[in-house]
Amino acid sequence: MKKVVVIFTVFLEAVLFPSIAGIGMANPIPIPTLIMPSENIDVSISPSAEGYHATVVGIYPFTNENCENVIMYFPIPSDANNVSVKMDENNITWTAVDNIYPTVLGNLPMIAWEIAPVPDNFVITVSYEHSLTTDGENYTFLYAMGTGKYLNTYAKETMAYANITMPIECGSINVYLDNEPTLFDCTTENNKIVISLSVVSEMFQPLTKDLILTFETDSDGDGMPDPWESQYGLNLNENDANGDKDGDGYTNSQEYQAGTNPNDAASYPVDSVDGINLMFIAAGIAGIAIMISVVFILKMK
């Protein structure tokens, strides 16, 4: 079964604090600056007509140390919709900017907003929705921990808390920081899978790694992953492994295993012949089958 790579990202840049000579071991707070001790991320992944849909809500508490105004930047997926930015309970007007945010899976566009005057204590909440993209094999969703590649707030430590809710049919779940596997808690609540994860930065250092979640989905348990079934118009909620959508004499499951097209009778797997496995894709032109490609796999005896 193919894996679904799920990735989600959030970025926040506050204010560049000045370098101060002679700070010493006491680590006094640079002035002016903002202090962001934690970030809290809630993600809900659910099936949609396109495959899967994600709703992301990020909550970021700040303490202000003599900042009069700040401009904050935030990356969102290119197809994000219902984007909302709030300071405490008040809506903030945001605009699209030319800045980009680099992740391990490529660059993201960004939005920005200004806060002036800056309260002593405030909470920024950013939410958005988007469809998960798929190449027919995998879905993708990413979140940048601590937004540390650009974040210039001050904190002794920054804690990131992530809670991800996904359908019960998701399996083989793995979590990575960049490309390194990491531990997480997994429970079930109300027929949903809930992934919980907390990450702490090193002392006086930001969090800089992207959080990546991978999982498999096979809603109907027929051995064919949802992305592949969705790509070829099969039923994600009904076992149709033994069906023959294109009437070529091969089941949908056989077409999946061979990598052929279950909607095209001219694209089909071929059984073993004299110890050699053949798989070819043929195109019918005026009733004549023309071989496009042949793959030979020698059997070991």
CSV table of C-alpha atoms in Angstrom, one decimal:
chain,number,residue,atom,x,y,z
A,1,MET,CA,0.0,0.0,0.0
A,2,LYS,CA,1.3,3.4,-0.9
A,3,LYS,CA,1.9,6.0,1.8
A,4,VAL,CA,0.2,9.3,2.2
A,5,VAL,CA,2.7,12.0,3.0
A,6,VAL,CA,1.1,14.6,5.0
A,7,ILE,CA,2.7,17.9,5.6
A,8,PHE,CA,1.6,21.2,7.3
A,9,THR,CA,3.3,24.6,7.8
A,10,VAL,CA,2.9,27.8,9.7
A,11,PHE,CA,5.3,30.8,9.9
A,12,LEU,CA,5.4,33.9,12.1
A,13,GLU,CA,8.1,36.7,12.0
A,14,ALA,CA,7.8,39.3,14.7
A,15,VAL,CA,10.6,41.9,15.2
A,16,LEU,CA,14.4,41.8,14.8
A,17,PHE,CA,15.9,42.4,18.2
A,18,PRO,CA,19.3,44.2,18.3
A,19,SER,CA,22.5,42.4,19.1
A,20,ILE,CA,23.8,43.6,22.5
A,21,ALA,CA,27.4,43.4,23.4
A,22,GLY,CA,28.4,41.9,26.8
A,23,ILE,CA,25.2,40.0,27.4
A,24,GLY,CA,27.2,37.4,29.4
A,25,MET,CA,25.7,34.3,31.0
A,26,ALA,CA,22.7,35.9,32.5
A,27,ASN,CA,20.9,36.1,29.1
A,28,PRO,CA,19.0,39.4,29.8
A,29,ILE,CA,16.1,40.0,27.5
A,30,PRO,CA,17.0,42.3,24.6
A,31,ILE,CA,14.9,45.4,24.4
A,32,PRO,CA,12.7,46.0,22.4
A,33,THR,CA,11.5,42.5,21.6
A,34,LEU,CA,8.6,40.1,21.7
A,35,ILE,CA,8.5,36.9,23.7
A,36,MET,CA,6.7,33.9,22.3
A,37,PRO,CA,7.1,30.9,24.7
A,38,SER,CA,4.9,28.5,22.8
A,39,GLU,CA,2.7,27.7,19.8
A,40,ASN,CA,-0.4,25.5,19.7
A,41,ILE,CA,-1.5,23.9,16.5
A,42,ASP,CA,-4.7,22.1,15.8
A,43,VAL,CA,-5.1,20.3,12.5
A,44,SER,CA,-8.2,18.4,11.2
A,45,ILE,CA,-7.9,16.2,8.2
A,46,SER,CA,-11.0,14.8,6.6
A,47,PRO,CA,-12.2,13.2,3.3
A,48,SER,CA,-13.4,15.5,0.6
A,49,ALA,CA,-14.6,15.3,-3.0
A,50,GLU,CA,-11.0,16.0,-4.1
A,51,GLY,CA,-9.4,13.4,-1.7
A,52,TYR,CA,-8.6,15.0,1.6
A,53,HIS,CA,-9.2,18.4,3.2
A,54,ALA,CA,-7.2,20.1,6.0
A,55,THR,CA,-8.3,22.8,8.5
A,56,VAL,CA,-5.4,24.4,10.4
A,57,VAL,CA,-5.7,26.7,13.5
A,58,GLY,CA,-2.5,28.1,15.0
A,59,ILE,CA,-2.5,30.0,18.3
A,60,TYR,CA,0.6,32.1,19.3
A,61,PRO,CA,0.8,33.9,22.7
A,62,PHE,CA,3.1,37.0,22.9
A,63,THR,CA,4.5,39.2,25.6
A,64,ASN,CA,5.7,42.7,24.4
A,65,GLU,CA,8.9,44.3,25.8
A,66,ASN,CA,8.8,47.9,24.5
A,67,CYS,CA,7.8,47.2,20.9
A,68,GLU,CA,5.7,50.1,19.4
A,69,ASN,CA,4.8,48.3,16.2
A,70,VAL,CA,5.6,45.0,14.4
A,71,ILE,CA,5.0,43.5,11.0
A,72,MET,CA,4.2,39.7,11.1
A,73,TYR,CA,4.6,37.3,8.2
A,74,PHE,CA,2.9,34.0,7.8
A,75,PRO,CA,3.1,31.3,5.0
A,76,ILE,CA,0.1,29.5,3.7
A,77,PRO,CA,-0.5,26.9,1.0
A,78,SER,CA,-1.1,28.4,-2.5
A,79,ASP,CA,-4.6,27.1,-2.5
A,80,ALA,CA,-5.5,28.2,1.0
A,81,ASN,CA,-9.0,29.6,1.6
A,82,ASN,CA,-11.0,31.0,4.5
A,83,VAL,CA,-7.8,32.6,5.8
A,84,SER,CA,-8.4,34.4,9.1
A,85,VAL,CA,-6.0,36.4,11.3
A,86,LYS,CA,-7.1,37.6,14.8
A,87,MET,CA,-5.4,39.4,17.7
A,88,ASP,CA,-7.2,38.2,20.7
A,89,GLU,CA,-10.8,38.3,19.5
A,90,ASN,CA,-10.4,41.1,16.9
A,91,ASN,CA,-10.0,40.5,13.2
A,92,ILE,CA,-6.8,41.8,11.6
A,93,THR,CA,-6.5,42.8,7.9
A,94,TRP,CA,-3.8,40.9,6.1
A,95,THR,CA,-2.3,41.2,2.6
A,96,ALA,CA,-0.4,38.9,0.3
A,97,VAL,CA,3.3,39.8,0.0
A,98,ASP,CA,6.2,38.8,-2.3
A,99,ASN,CA,8.1,37.0,0.5
A,100,ILE,CA,8.5,33.3,0.4
A,101,TYR,CA,9.0,30.7,3.1
A,102,PRO,CA,11.4,27.8,2.4
A,103,THR,CA,10.4,24.3,3.6
A,104,VAL,CA,11.9,20.9,3.0
A,105,LEU,CA,9.2,20.4,0.3
A,106,GLY,CA,9.6,23.7,-1.5
A,107,ASN,CA,8.6,27.4,-1.0
A,108,LEU,CA,5.3,28.7,0.3
A,109,PRO,CA,3.7,32.1,-0.4
A,110,MET,CA,3.2,34.4,2.5
A,111,ILE,CA,0.8,37.0,3.9
A,112,ALA,CA,1.6,39.8,6.3
A,113,TRP,CA,-0.1,42.2,8.8
A,114,GLU,CA,0.9,45.1,11.0
A,115,ILE,CA,0.2,45.6,14.7
A,116,ALA,CA,0.4,49.2,16.1
A,117,PRO,CA,0.4,49.9,18.9
A,118,VAL,CA,1.5,46.6,20.3
A,119,PRO,CA,-0.3,45.5,23.6
A,120,ASP,CA,1.7,44.2,26.5
A,121,ASN,CA,0.2,40.7,26.1
A,122,PHE,CA,-1.7,39.4,23.2
A,123,VAL,CA,-2.6,36.2,21.3
A,124,ILE,CA,-2.4,35.8,17.5
A,125,THR,CA,-4.7,33.2,16.0
A,126,VAL,CA,-4.3,32.2,12.3
A,127,SER,CA,-6.7,29.7,10.6
A,128,TYR,CA,-7.1,28.5,7.0
A,129,GLU,CA,-8.3,25.6,5.0
A,130,HIS,CA,-7.0,23.8,1.9
A,131,SER,CA,-7.2,20.6,-0.1
A,132,LEU,CA,-4.3,18.2,0.1
A,133,THR,CA,-2.6,17.6,-3.2
A,134,THR,CA,-1.9,14.1,-4.5
A,135,ASP,CA,0.1,12.6,-7.4
A,136,GLY,CA,-2.1,9.6,-7.4
A,137,GLU,CA,0.1,7.9,-4.8
A,138,ASN,CA,0.6,10.4,-1.9
A,139,TYR,CA,-1.0,13.3,-0.2
A,140,THR,CA,1.2,16.2,1.2
A,141,PHE,CA,0.8,18.6,4.1
A,142,LEU,CA,3.6,20.4,6.1
A,143,TYR,CA,4.0,22.6,9.2
A,144,ALA,CA,7.2,24.5,10.2
A,145,MET,CA,7.9,24.1,13.9
A,146,GLY,CA,8.4,27.3,15.8
A,147,THR,CA,8.8,29.2,12.5
A,148,GLY,CA,12.5,29.4,13.6
A,149,LYS,CA,13.9,30.0,10.1
A,150,TYR,CA,12.7,33.6,10.3
A,151,LEU,CA,11.2,34.0,13.8
A,152,ASN,CA,13.1,36.6,15.8
A,153,THR,CA,11.3,36.7,19.1
A,154,TYR,CA,13.0,35.9,22.4
A,155,ALA,CA,12.3,33.1,24.7
A,156,LYS,CA,14.4,30.9,27.0
A,157,GLU,CA,12.7,27.9,25.4
A,158,THR,CA,9.9,27.6,22.8
A,159,MET,CA,7.4,24.8,23.1
A,160,ALA,CA,5.4,23.6,20.1
A,161,TYR,CA,2.2,21.6,20.8
A,162,ALA,CA,0.5,19.9,17.8
A,163,ASN,CA,-2.8,17.9,17.8
A,164,ILE,CA,-3.8,16.3,14.5
A,165,THR,CA,-7.2,14.6,14.0
A,166,MET,CA,-7.7,12.3,11.1
A,167,PRO,CA,-10.1,9.6,9.8
A,168,ILE,CA,-10.0,6.2,11.5
A,169,GLU,CA,-9.0,4.5,8.3
A,170,CYS,CA,-5.6,6.1,8.3
A,171,GLY,CA,-2.8,3.7,9.2
A,172,SER,CA,1.0,3.2,9.3
A,173,ILE,CA,1.4,6.6,10.8
A,174,ASN,CA,4.9,8.1,11.0
A,175,VAL,CA,6.1,11.6,12.2
A,176,TYR,CA,9.3,13.2,11.2
A,177,LEU,CA,11.1,16.4,12.0
A,178,ASP,CA,12.6,17.3,8.6
A,179,ASN,CA,13.7,13.7,7.6
A,180,GLU,CA,14.3,12.4,11.1
A,181,PRO,CA,11.7,10.1,12.7
A,182,THR,CA,10.3,11.3,16.0
A,183,LEU,CA,8.0,9.9,18.7
A,184,PHE,CA,4.3,10.9,19.1
A,185,ASP,CA,1.2,9.8,21.1
A,186,CYS,CA,-1.7,8.2,19.2
A,187,THR,CA,-5.2,7.7,20.6
A,188,THR,CA,-8.7,7.2,19.2
A,189,GLU,CA,-11.6,9.5,20.1
A,190,ASN,CA,-15.1,9.6,18.7
A,191,ASN,CA,-14.1,7.2,15.9
A,192,LYS,CA,-11.1,9.5,15.0
A,193,ILE,CA,-7.4,9.1,15.3
A,194,VAL,CA,-5.7,11.8,17.3
A,195,ILE,CA,-2.0,12.4,17.0
A,196,SER,CA,-0.3,14.5,19.8
A,197,LEU,CA,3.2,15.8,19.7
A,198,SER,CA,5.3,18.3,21.7
A,199,VAL,CA,8.7,19.7,20.7
A,200,VAL,CA,10.9,21.9,22.8
A,201,SER,CA,13.7,24.1,21.4
A,202,GLU,CA,17.3,24.1,22.8
A,203,MET,CA,18.0,26.9,25.4
A,204,PHE,CA,17.6,30.3,23.8
A,205,GLN,CA,17.3,28.7,20.3
A,206,PRO,CA,14.3,28.7,18.0
A,207,LEU,CA,12.6,25.6,16.6
A,208,THR,CA,13.6,25.4,13.0
A,209,LYS,CA,12.5,22.0,11.6
A,210,ASP,CA,9.5,21.1,9.5
A,211,LEU,CA,7.0,18.7,11.0
A,212,ILE,CA,6.0,15.9,8.5
A,213,LEU,CA,3.3,13.4,9.0
A,214,THR,CA,2.9,10.3,6.8
A,215,PHE,CA,0.1,7.8,6.8
A,216,GLU,CA,-1.7,5.3,4.6
A,217,THR,CA,-5.3,5.4,3.7
A,218,ASP,CA,-7.5,2.6,2.4
A,219,SER,CA,-11.1,3.6,3.5
A,220,ASP,CA,-12.7,0.4,2.2
A,221,GLY,CA,-9.9,-2.0,3.1
A,222,ASP,CA,-9.7,-3.5,-0.5
A,223,GLY,CA,-5.9,-3.2,-0.8
A,224,MET,CA,-6.0,-0.2,-3.1
A,225,PRO,CA,-5.0,3.1,-1.6
A,226,ASP,CA,-7.5,6.0,-1.6
A,227,PRO,CA,-5.4,8.3,-3.8
A,228,TRP,CA,-5.1,5.7,-6.5
A,229,GLU,CA,-8.9,4.9,-6.3
A,230,SER,CA,-9.7,8.6,-6.4
A,231,GLN,CA,-7.5,9.2,-9.4
A,232,TYR,CA,-9.2,6.5,-11.5
A,233,GLY,CA,-12.8,7.1,-10.2
A,234,LEU,CA,-13.2,4.0,-8.1
A,235,ASN,CA,-15.3,3.8,-5.0
A,236,LEU,CA,-13.3,4.7,-1.8
A,237,ASN,CA,-16.1,3.3,0.4
A,238,GLU,CA,-16.8,0.0,-1.3
A,239,ASN,CA,-14.6,-3.0,-1.9
A,240,ASP,CA,-14.2,-3.0,-5.6
A,241,ALA,CA,-10.9,-4.9,-5.8
A,242,ASN,CA,-12.4,-7.7,-7.8
A,243,GLY,CA,-14.3,-5.3,-10.2
A,244,ASP,CA,-13.2,-4.8,-13.8
A,245,LYS,CA,-13.9,-1.2,-14.6
A,246,ASP,CA,-12.6,-1.3,-18.2
A,247,GLY,CA,-13.7,-4.8,-19.0
A,248,ASP,CA,-10.3,-6.0,-20.1
A,249,GLY,CA,-10.5,-9.2,-18.1
A,250,TYR,CA,-8.2,-8.0,-15.3
A,251,THR,CA,-9.5,-6.9,-11.9
A,252,ASN,CA,-9.0,-3.4,-10.5
A,253,SER,CA,-6.6,-4.9,-7.9
A,254,GLN,CA,-4.5,-6.6,-10.6
A,255,GLU,CA,-4.3,-3.3,-12.5
A,256,TYR,CA,-3.2,-1.5,-9.3
A,257,GLN,CA,-0.5,-4.1,-8.6
A,258,ALA,CA,0.8,-3.9,-12.2
A,259,GLY,CA,0.6,-0.1,-12.4
A,260,THR,CA,-1.8,-0.1,-15.4
A,261,ASN,CA,-4.9,2.0,-16.0
A,262,PRO,CA,-8.1,0.4,-14.8
A,263,ASN,CA,-10.1,2.7,-17.1
A,264,ASP,CA,-8.4,1.8,-20.3
A,265,ALA,CA,-8.9,-1.7,-21.8
A,266,ALA,CA,-5.8,-1.2,-23.9
A,267,SER,CA,-3.7,-0.8,-20.7
A,268,TYR,CA,-3.4,-4.2,-18.9
A,269,PRO,CA,-1.0,-6.5,-17.1
A,270,VAL,CA,0.2,-9.7,-18.8
A,271,ASP,CA,0.7,-13.0,-17.0
A,272,SER,CA,4.1,-14.9,-16.8
A,273,VAL,CA,5.4,-16.5,-20.0
A,274,ASP,CA,8.2,-19.1,-19.8
A,275,GLY,CA,9.5,-17.8,-16.5
A,276,ILE,CA,9.6,-14.2,-17.7
A,277,ASN,CA,7.0,-11.7,-16.4
A,278,LEU,CA,5.8,-9.3,-19.1
A,279,MET,CA,3.9,-6.1,-18.5
A,280,PHE,CA,3.0,-3.9,-21.5
A,281,ILE,CA,0.8,-1.1,-22.3
A,282,ALA,CA,-0.9,-1.4,-25.6
A,283,ALA,CA,-2.8,1.2,-27.6
A,284,GLY,CA,-5.6,0.2,-30.0
A,285,ILE,CA,-5.5,2.0,-33.3
A,286,ALA,CA,-8.0,0.9,-35.9
A,287,GLY,CA,-8.3,-2.4,-34.1
A,288,ILE,CA,-4.6,-3.1,-34.2
A,289,ALA,CA,-2.8,-3.4,-30.8
A,290,ILE,CA,0.5,-1.5,-30.8
A,291,MET,CA,3.0,-2.2,-28.0
A,292,ILE,CA,4.3,1.0,-26.4
A,293,SER,CA,6.6,-0.4,-23.7
A,294,VAL,CA,7.7,-3.7,-22.4
A,295,VAL,CA,9.3,-4.5,-19.0
A,296,PHE,CA,11.0,-7.8,-18.6
A,297,ILE,CA,11.6,-9.1,-15.0
A,298,LEU,CA,13.6,-12.3,-14.9
A,299,LYS,CA,12.6,-14.9,-12.3
A,300,MET,CA,15.2,-16.4,-10.1
A,301,LYS,CA,15.1,-20.2,-10.1
